[in-house]
Amino acid sequence: MTISSTSPKIAVIGLGYVGLPLAISLAKHFDVIGFDINQQRIHELKAGYDRTREIREDVLRAAKLYLTSKTQDIQNQDIYIVTVPTPVDSSSQPDLSAVKSACRTVGSAMKPGAIIVFESTVYPGVTEDICGPLLAEVSGLICGRDFYLGYSPERINPGDREHTVEKITKVVAGQTPEVAQKLKNIYGRITSGGIFLARDIKTAEAAKVIENAQRDINIAFINEITRIFHALGLSVHDVLEAAQTKWNFLPFVPGLVGGHCIGVDPYYLAYCSESVGHHPQVILAGRRTNDAMGQYIADQIIMRCQNPGAILILGLTFKENVPDLRNSKVIDIIRGLQSHGRQVVVHDPLADPLEAQNEYGIELIKDMKSKAPYAAIVGAVAHQDYVGLSLENLKALLIPQGLVADVKGIWKSIALPSIYQKWQL
């Protein structure tokens, strides 16, 4: 293997929330090609527009990054870094179609000696047992002799300006010690957070998949006690405020658990577990609890909102202040309300209207006041636009006796007049 760790040619495959920031950071030090099969995405990026809002226009325009959707442009690179999504299907089973497609693309372009690194979240064994053989089949090369595998799990948190790819600790693993060292040197150029060399690729894959599964389980516990305390007439937020005075109490809060990682990765771990004959108890119990929260919230709203008027949902993305609609659990609230025959109106200032229509069949309204007054307002996502709503803003949107359902604690400091109702998760 003759790849130089100081001047390798790198292709980043997939320019979404993970790939684009990574490609831009690498391009500060190396010769980098950013590849995505979505031609519209490439066109937008070349024009300085990032629909994910992760990269500012000035940073994107200044990046020394060659952008392309043409496979011939990524021929004969030294290193390929695959950052495509790994969702689950309608049965909550791992969907590796994007990873396999990326392997076929890379396999048709790579040369002998190339290193193919996967950042996509997978269960232990995918890189070596699925990706390696597929790359070998397409390329006609032998894995471990003619080309090599690596794994460095992504830790991108959409909308997070503190834990960026240039600041976090990067876990790195290689098919051989030499590959691992080369990847350590390359990733070490872009992050000040340090490099952790995992024992092997499967260990690194396992570490990634449990990071989000752990959060999912912790949030599930809080969601379960929230439902218990509601039944007892207690505020979970008051209970948590008291409990958090203990030094080792973990500060989790109740809510919807969706998105491309926390709401997905536990299913990858469960699938892997069942493949070796172990039926997971805690992991799937946490998923069931969190997946049920949307319907629970909808039921709580129906119990309190007797007026037959329309209900306004504020926010559709999976998380505050990002446009990401992937695996948003707000749709569960919407479907739950609709199952009771309620008319639902949805507003989100960040979500792409076309994507909302294609993904969920939801037509977003442009102005939250356009169909006011409403029988209820549901604060589903804590976008900054909603956090800034005042008492007068809320009153202007509601009918008398209207309900404010505050899922995210957005307006917990606002005291509504007695003519209105308020419920908080």
PDB file of N, CA, C and O in Angstrom, residues 142-169:
ATOM      1  N   ILE A 142      -9.498  -8.070  -4.984  1.00  0.00           N
ATOM      2  CA  ILE A 142      -9.574  -8.895  -3.778  1.00  0.00           C
ATOM      3  C   ILE A 142      -9.464  -8.013  -2.537  1.00  0.00           C
ATOM      4  O   ILE A 142      -8.501  -7.260  -2.379  1.00  0.00           O
ATOM      5  N   CYS A 143     -10.478  -8.129  -1.678  1.00  0.00           N
ATOM      6  CA  CYS A 143     -10.505  -7.335  -0.440  1.00  0.00           C
ATOM      7  C   CYS A 143      -9.412  -7.809   0.508  1.00  0.00           C
ATOM      8  O   CYS A 143      -9.238  -9.008   0.739  1.00  0.00           O
ATOM      9  N   GLY A 144      -8.667  -6.860   1.053  1.00  0.00           N
ATOM     10  CA  GLY A 144      -7.575  -7.191   1.965  1.00  0.00           C
ATOM     11  C   GLY A 144      -6.251  -7.400   1.271  1.00  0.00           C
ATOM     12  O   GLY A 144      -5.229  -7.557   1.940  1.00  0.00           O
ATOM     13  N   ARG A 145      -6.286  -7.401  -0.059  1.00  0.00           N
ATOM     14  CA  ARG A 145      -5.033  -7.496  -0.822  1.00  0.00           C
ATOM     15  C   ARG A 145      -4.946  -6.362  -1.850  1.00  0.00           C
ATOM     16  O   ARG A 145      -3.960  -5.643  -1.922  1.00  0.00           O
ATOM     17  N   ASP A 146      -6.022  -6.217  -2.643  1.00  0.00           N
ATOM     18  CA  ASP A 146      -6.045  -5.187  -3.692  1.00  0.00           C
ATOM     19  C   ASP A 146      -6.706  -3.892  -3.217  1.00  0.00           C
ATOM     20  O   ASP A 146      -6.464  -2.825  -3.767  1.00  0.00           O
ATOM     21  N   PHE A 147      -7.576  -3.985  -2.235  1.00  0.00           N
ATOM     22  CA  PHE A 147      -8.180  -2.798  -1.621  1.00  0.00           C
ATOM     23  C   PHE A 147      -8.476  -3.120  -0.168  1.00  0.00           C
ATOM     24  O   PHE A 147      -8.487  -4.292   0.244  1.00  0.00           O
ATOM     25  N   TYR A 148      -8.727  -2.059   0.616  1.00  0.00           N
ATOM     26  CA  TYR A 148      -8.856  -2.219   2.060  1.00  0.00           C
ATOM     27  C   TYR A 148     -10.063  -1.455   2.592  1.00  0.00           C
ATOM     28  O   TYR A 148     -10.512  -0.478   1.992  1.00  0.00           O
ATOM     29  N   LEU A 149     -10.553  -1.894   3.723  1.00  0.00           N
ATOM     30  CA  LEU A 149     -11.738  -1.305   4.340  1.00  0.00           C
ATOM     31  C   LEU A 149     -11.383  -0.523   5.593  1.00  0.00           C
ATOM     32  O   LEU A 149     -10.395  -0.836   6.285  1.00  0.00           O
ATOM     33  N   GLY A 150     -12.190   0.471   5.885  1.00  0.00           N
ATOM     34  CA  GLY A 150     -12.062   1.234   7.122  1.00  0.00           C
ATOM     35  C   GLY A 150     -13.435   1.639   7.609  1.00  0.00           C
ATOM     36  O   GLY A 150     -14.422   1.577   6.865  1.00  0.00           O
ATOM     37  N   TYR A 151     -13.504   2.045   8.855  1.00  0.00           N
ATOM     38  CA  TYR A 151     -14.776   2.516   9.423  1.00  0.00           C
ATOM     39  C   TYR A 151     -14.491   3.639  10.406  1.00  0.00           C
ATOM     40  O   TYR A 151     -13.601   3.531  11.258  1.00  0.00           O
ATOM     41  N   SER A 152     -15.241   4.717  10.264  1.00  0.00           N
ATOM     42  CA  SER A 152     -15.127   5.852  11.189  1.00  0.00           C
ATOM     43  C   SER A 152     -16.514   6.443  11.370  1.00  0.00           C
ATOM     44  O   SER A 152     -16.966   7.247  10.558  1.00  0.00           O
ATOM     45  N   PRO A 153     -17.226   6.027  12.404  1.00  0.00           N
ATOM     46  CA  PRO A 153     -18.643   6.396  12.545  1.00  0.00           C
ATOM     47  C   PRO A 153     -18.862   7.895  12.646  1.00  0.00           C
ATOM     48  O   PRO A 153     -18.134   8.609  13.330  1.00  0.00           O
ATOM     49  N   GLU A 154     -19.882   8.345  11.920  1.00  0.00           N
ATOM     50  CA  GLU A 154     -20.232   9.769  11.976  1.00  0.00           C
ATOM     51  C   GLU A 154     -20.836  10.106  13.338  1.00  0.00           C
ATOM     52  O   GLU A 154     -21.494   9.279  13.962  1.00  0.00           O
ATOM     53  N   ARG A 155     -20.615  11.350  13.759  1.00  0.00           N
ATOM     54  CA  ARG A 155     -21.197  11.832  15.005  1.00  0.00           C
ATOM     55  C   ARG A 155     -21.800  13.219  14.805  1.00  0.00           C
ATOM     56  O   ARG A 155     -21.818  14.038  15.728  1.00  0.00           O
ATOM     57  N   ILE A 156     -22.288  13.454  13.589  1.00  0.00           N
ATOM     58  CA  ILE A 156     -22.893  14.746  13.289  1.00  0.00           C
ATOM     59  C   ILE A 156     -24.228  14.877  14.005  1.00  0.00           C
ATOM     60  O   ILE A 156     -25.055  13.960  13.981  1.00  0.00           O
ATOM     61  N   ASN A 157     -24.445  16.007  14.636  1.00  0.00           N
ATOM     62  CA  ASN A 157     -25.707  16.319  15.305  1.00  0.00           C
ATOM     63  C   ASN A 157     -26.302  17.531  14.592  1.00  0.00           C
ATOM     64  O   ASN A 157     -25.844  18.658  14.797  1.00  0.00           O
ATOM     65  N   PRO A 158     -27.297  17.333  13.711  1.00  0.00           N
ATOM     66  CA  PRO A 158     -27.821  18.448  12.914  1.00  0.00           C
ATOM     67  C   PRO A 158     -28.181  19.662  13.763  1.00  0.00           C
ATOM     68  O   PRO A 158     -28.832  19.546  14.805  1.00  0.00           O
ATOM     69  N   GLY A 159     -27.742  20.821  13.309  1.00  0.00           N
ATOM     70  CA  GLY A 159     -28.039  22.062  14.010  1.00  0.00           C
ATOM     71  C   GLY A 159     -27.102  22.386  15.158  1.00  0.00           C
ATOM     72  O   GLY A 159     -27.167  23.470  15.735  1.00  0.00           O
ATOM     73  N   ASP A 160     -26.212  21.457  15.502  1.00  0.00           N
ATOM     74  CA  ASP A 160     -25.292  21.641  16.628  1.00  0.00           C
ATOM     75  C   ASP A 160     -24.030  22.354  16.133  1.00  0.00           C
ATOM     76  O   ASP A 160     -23.269  21.790  15.343  1.00  0.00           O
ATOM     77  N   ARG A 161     -23.811  23.563  16.595  1.00  0.00           N
ATOM     78  CA  ARG A 161     -22.646  24.336  16.171  1.00  0.00           C
ATOM     79  C   ARG A 161     -21.449  24.155  17.104  1.00  0.00           C
ATOM     80  O   ARG A 161     -20.380  24.701  16.875  1.00  0.00           O
ATOM     81  N   GLU A 162     -21.646  23.367  18.164  1.00  0.00           N
ATOM     82  CA  GLU A 162     -20.557  23.135  19.118  1.00  0.00           C
ATOM     83  C   GLU A 162     -19.825  21.836  18.816  1.00  0.00           C
ATOM     84  O   GLU A 162     -18.595  21.797  18.755  1.00  0.00           O
ATOM     85  N   HIS A 163     -20.567  20.752  18.601  1.00  0.00           N
ATOM     86  CA  HIS A 163     -19.946  19.447  18.373  1.00  0.00           C
ATOM     87  C   HIS A 163     -19.859  19.173  16.870  1.00  0.00           C
ATOM     88  O   HIS A 163     -20.504  18.271  16.335  1.00  0.00           O
ATOM     89  N   THR A 164     -19.025  19.945  16.204  1.00  0.00           N
ATOM     90  CA  THR A 164     -18.852  19.813  14.764  1.00  0.00           C
ATOM     91  C   THR A 164     -17.784  18.775  14.448  1.00  0.00           C
ATOM     92  O   THR A 164     -17.044  18.333  15.339  1.00  0.00           O
ATOM     93  N   VAL A 165     -17.685  18.413  13.165  1.00  0.00           N
ATOM     94  CA  VAL A 165     -16.717  17.397  12.757  1.00  0.00           C
ATOM     95  C   VAL A 165     -15.287  17.833  13.045  1.00  0.00           C
ATOM     96  O   VAL A 165     -14.385  16.988  13.187  1.00  0.00           O
ATOM     97  N   GLU A 166     -15.063  19.126  13.171  1.00  0.00           N
ATOM     98  CA  GLU A 166     -13.714  19.634  13.423  1.00  0.00           C
ATOM     99  C   GLU A 166     -13.371  19.704  14.910  1.00  0.00           C
ATOM    100  O   GLU A 166     -12.258  20.070  15.272  1.00  0.00           O
ATOM    101  N   LYS A 167     -14.332  19.320  15.778  1.00  0.00           N
ATOM    102  CA  LYS A 167     -14.094  19.419  17.218  1.00  0.00           C
ATOM    103  C   LYS A 167     -14.277  18.102  17.970  1.00  0.00           C
ATOM    104  O   LYS A 167     -13.785  17.955  19.085  1.00  0.00           O
ATOM    105  N   ILE A 168     -14.990  17.159  17.373  1.00  0.00           N
ATOM    106  CA  ILE A 168     -15.315  15.934  18.098  1.00  0.00           C
ATOM    107  C   ILE A 168     -14.168  14.922  18.055  1.00  0.00           C
ATOM    108  O   ILE A 168     -13.298  14.993  17.199  1.00  0.00           O
ATOM    109  N   THR A 169     -14.195  13.989  18.999  1.00  0.00           N
ATOM    110  CA  THR A 169     -13.288  12.851  18.944  1.00  0.00           C
ATOM    111  C   THR A 169     -13.764  11.909  17.848  1.00  0.00           C
ATOM    112  O   THR A 169     -14.937  11.554  17.785  1.00  0.00           O
TER     113      THR A 169
END
